[in-house]
Amino acid sequence: KINWKSPYVIQKEVKIGINQQSQPCEFDDPGCFYRGVVDRVDLHFSRDLLNQQMATGKLNIINAIDEVSIYDWKTGKVYKAKGFKQLGFYALYYLIKYPNLKTVVGHLCNVDSQREDIKTWTRIDAAALETVLRAWVYEVEEGVKQNVYNRCKTPLCKYCDYRNVCETDVKKIISQMDQDILTATYGL
């Protein structure tokens, strides 16, 4: 019998993806519909589920995960609505991936102000999260088609399906961002 006080695993910089069929996929999968990088993920295991599995001799760790905590660290001004939208998509990924998952707890952490805002999603929220995700992707697709989408400049541009129609020179942006990081980190 497992008697852990709080069994969990911590993962950092987890690359995730969701495909068109709303299934988890690899971050760089060509069929990826949505992708992101989660700063930190804590996988919490249910002692009861682990003990039940141990009793049957069929241990399946994936089916013993009943709560996931996801963390996104921000610097500067943090917009809770935008931050929680991003965390909501991450929550959807974990709700799809782990069949016995009951809750996903999102932590939006502002490094500068030392503030942490928390939101919880349950399996009941999965359909609504998927609807919002699909609407957001549709909005981006339509904006690109009509040339009215407000393009952003991030290192994730290199993974975007629309990078070939974007007016932004992705290589130049990524090169400049890499240089900015080197300058900020090492003074080069």
Short mmCIF file of C-alpha atoms in Angstrom, two decimals:
data_model
loop_
_atom_site.label_atom_id
_atom_site.label_comp_id
_atom_site.label_asym_id
_atom_site.label_seq_id
_atom_site.Cartn_x
_atom_site.Cartn_y
_atom_site.Cartn_z
CA LYS A 1 0.00 0.00 0.00
CA ILE A 2 1.29 3.45 -0.96
CA ASN A 3 1.27 5.96 1.88
CA TRP A 4 2.80 9.02 0.24
CA LYS A 5 1.74 12.28 1.80
CA SER A 6 1.51 14.08 -1.57
CA PRO A 7 2.61 12.00 -4.57
CA TYR A 8 3.45 14.13 -7.58
CA VAL A 9 5.90 14.70 -10.42
CA ILE A 10 7.16 18.11 -11.50
CA GLN A 11 7.92 18.81 -15.17
CA LYS A 12 9.37 22.05 -16.59
CA GLU A 13 9.13 23.62 -20.05
CA VAL A 14 6.64 21.02 -21.30
CA LYS A 15 5.87 21.26 -25.02
CA ILE A 16 2.27 20.33 -25.77
CA GLY A 17 0.02 20.15 -28.82
CA ILE A 18 -3.60 19.46 -29.74
CA ASN A 19 -4.49 18.20 -33.23
CA GLN A 20 -7.59 18.87 -35.38
CA GLN A 21 -9.34 15.86 -33.81
CA SER A 22 -8.89 17.41 -30.34
CA GLN A 23 -6.34 14.81 -29.30
CA PRO A 24 -2.96 15.42 -27.67
CA CYS A 25 -0.09 15.42 -30.16
CA GLU A 26 3.58 16.31 -30.29
CA PHE A 27 4.48 20.01 -30.27
CA ASP A 28 6.05 19.88 -33.74
CA ASP A 29 3.54 17.43 -35.27
CA PRO A 30 2.53 18.71 -38.77
CA GLY A 31 -1.15 18.19 -37.86
CA CYS A 32 -0.91 20.24 -34.68
CA PHE A 33 -3.89 22.60 -34.34
CA TYR A 34 -2.67 24.37 -31.20
CA ARG A 35 0.70 24.27 -29.47
CA GLY A 36 2.30 25.80 -26.44
CA VAL A 37 5.04 25.49 -23.86
CA VAL A 38 3.96 25.16 -20.24
CA ASP A 39 6.47 26.69 -17.82
CA ARG A 40 5.83 24.13 -15.08
CA VAL A 41 3.47 21.17 -14.64
CA ASP A 42 2.83 19.29 -11.39
CA LEU A 43 1.14 15.91 -11.88
CA HIS A 44 -0.68 14.83 -8.71
CA PHE A 45 -1.51 11.18 -8.24
CA SER A 46 -4.53 9.84 -6.40
CA ARG A 47 -3.43 7.61 -3.53
CA ASP A 48 -6.70 5.70 -3.79
CA LEU A 49 -6.28 5.03 -7.51
CA LEU A 50 -2.64 3.98 -7.05
CA ASN A 51 -3.58 1.65 -4.18
CA GLN A 52 -6.42 0.12 -6.22
CA GLN A 53 -4.05 -0.50 -9.10
CA MET A 54 -1.39 -1.95 -6.80
CA ALA A 55 -3.97 -4.36 -5.39
CA THR A 56 -4.80 -5.65 -8.89
CA GLY A 57 -1.16 -5.76 -9.95
CA LYS A 58 -1.93 -3.53 -12.95
CA LEU A 59 -0.17 -0.24 -12.30
CA ASN A 60 -0.92 2.46 -14.91
CA ILE A 61 0.44 5.80 -13.72
CA ILE A 62 -1.46 7.75 -16.41
CA ASN A 63 -4.78 6.53 -15.02
CA ALA A 64 -3.78 7.52 -11.48
CA ILE A 65 -3.36 11.24 -12.22
CA ASP A 66 -6.33 13.09 -10.72
CA GLU A 67 -5.06 16.68 -10.56
CA VAL A 68 -2.65 18.75 -12.62
CA SER A 69 -1.24 22.13 -11.62
CA ILE A 70 0.08 24.31 -14.44
CA TYR A 71 2.18 27.42 -13.95
CA ASP A 72 2.83 30.30 -16.30
CA TRP A 73 5.32 32.95 -15.21
CA LYS A 74 5.00 36.42 -16.65
CA THR A 75 7.05 39.58 -16.31
CA GLY A 76 5.79 43.11 -16.73
CA LYS A 77 2.11 43.90 -17.03
CA VAL A 78 -0.01 40.76 -16.92
CA TYR A 79 -3.48 40.68 -18.40
CA LYS A 80 -5.39 38.02 -16.46
CA ALA A 81 -7.91 37.40 -19.24
CA LYS A 82 -5.19 36.71 -21.83
CA GLY A 83 -3.09 34.69 -19.38
CA PHE A 84 -6.00 32.54 -18.29
CA LYS A 85 -7.05 32.03 -21.91
CA GLN A 86 -3.61 30.55 -22.58
CA LEU A 87 -3.74 28.46 -19.39
CA GLY A 88 -7.25 27.31 -20.35
CA PHE A 89 -5.87 25.82 -23.56
CA TYR A 90 -3.16 24.07 -21.56
CA ALA A 91 -5.88 22.81 -19.20
CA LEU A 92 -7.81 21.41 -22.18
CA TYR A 93 -4.73 19.45 -23.26
CA TYR A 94 -4.38 17.80 -19.85
CA LEU A 95 -8.13 17.13 -19.52
CA ILE A 96 -7.99 15.30 -22.85
CA LYS A 97 -4.74 13.47 -22.10
CA TYR A 98 -5.52 12.04 -18.65
CA PRO A 99 -8.81 10.10 -18.41
CA ASN A 100 -9.19 10.22 -14.60
CA LEU A 101 -8.15 13.84 -14.24
CA LYS A 102 -10.62 15.73 -12.07
CA THR A 103 -9.14 19.22 -11.99
CA VAL A 104 -6.52 21.40 -13.58
CA VAL A 105 -5.35 24.29 -11.42
CA GLY A 106 -3.81 27.17 -13.37
CA HIS A 107 -1.35 29.50 -11.68
CA LEU A 108 -0.68 32.81 -13.44
CA CYS A 109 2.41 34.17 -11.68
CA ASN A 110 3.77 37.68 -12.16
CA VAL A 111 7.48 37.63 -11.35
CA ASP A 112 7.75 41.42 -11.04
CA SER A 113 4.85 41.98 -8.65
CA GLN A 114 5.16 38.59 -6.89
CA ARG A 115 1.42 38.13 -7.51
CA GLU A 116 -0.22 34.80 -8.22
CA ASP A 117 -3.74 34.41 -9.65
CA ILE A 118 -5.32 30.96 -9.60
CA LYS A 119 -8.12 29.43 -11.68
CA THR A 120 -9.45 25.87 -11.63
CA TRP A 121 -10.93 23.92 -14.55
CA THR A 122 -12.78 20.60 -14.33
CA ARG A 123 -13.78 17.99 -16.89
CA ILE A 124 -17.09 19.84 -17.26
CA ASP A 125 -15.15 22.82 -18.69
CA ALA A 126 -13.45 20.81 -21.47
CA ALA A 127 -16.18 21.31 -24.12
CA ALA A 128 -16.32 25.06 -23.51
CA LEU A 129 -12.51 25.30 -23.63
CA GLU A 130 -12.47 23.44 -26.94
CA THR A 131 -15.13 25.75 -28.37
CA VAL A 132 -13.14 28.83 -27.36
CA LEU A 133 -9.95 27.35 -28.82
CA ARG A 134 -11.62 26.55 -32.15
CA ALA A 135 -13.21 30.03 -32.29
CA TRP A 136 -9.85 31.65 -31.59
CA VAL A 137 -8.08 29.62 -34.31
CA TYR A 138 -10.93 30.42 -36.74
CA GLU A 139 -10.53 34.12 -35.91
CA VAL A 140 -6.82 33.92 -36.71
CA GLU A 141 -7.48 32.02 -39.97
CA GLU A 142 -10.11 34.54 -41.10
CA GLY A 143 -7.92 37.49 -40.14
CA VAL A 144 -5.03 36.10 -42.18
CA LYS A 145 -7.30 35.50 -45.18
CA GLN A 146 -8.62 39.07 -45.01
CA ASN A 147 -5.19 40.51 -44.14
CA VAL A 148 -6.54 42.13 -40.98
CA TYR A 149 -4.99 39.89 -38.35
CA ASN A 150 -2.80 41.69 -35.82
CA ARG A 151 0.39 39.70 -36.18
CA CYS A 152 2.61 39.23 -33.18
CA LYS A 153 6.35 38.74 -32.97
CA THR A 154 7.36 35.72 -30.89
CA PRO A 155 9.74 32.77 -31.17
CA LEU A 156 6.63 30.61 -31.80
CA CYS A 157 6.26 32.27 -35.24
CA LYS A 158 8.50 29.55 -36.67
CA TYR A 159 5.78 26.96 -35.84
CA CYS A 160 2.85 28.96 -37.24
CA ASP A 161 0.95 27.47 -40.18
CA TYR A 162 0.55 31.01 -41.57
CA ARG A 163 4.14 32.16 -41.35
CA ASN A 164 4.44 32.08 -45.16
CA VAL A 165 1.65 34.68 -45.57
CA CYS A 166 2.61 36.81 -42.60
CA GLU A 167 4.21 40.16 -43.51
CA THR A 168 6.65 39.64 -40.66
CA ASP A 169 10.12 38.41 -41.56
CA VAL A 170 10.21 35.50 -39.10
CA LYS A 171 13.92 34.77 -39.45
CA LYS A 172 14.78 38.40 -38.76
CA ILE A 173 12.51 38.48 -35.68
CA ILE A 174 13.89 35.23 -34.25
CA SER A 175 17.47 36.32 -34.94
CA GLN A 176 16.81 39.68 -33.24
CA MET A 177 15.09 37.99 -30.28
CA ASP A 178 18.03 35.58 -29.93
CA GLN A 179 20.42 38.54 -29.99
CA ASP A 180 18.27 40.40 -27.42
CA ILE A 181 18.40 37.36 -25.12
CA LEU A 182 22.18 37.11 -25.48
CA THR A 183 22.52 40.84 -24.80
CA ALA A 184 20.24 40.74 -21.75
CA THR A 185 21.80 37.58 -20.36
CA TYR A 186 25.47 37.95 -21.16
CA GLY A 187 25.90 41.60 -22.15
CA LEU A 188 27.02 40.56 -25.64
#
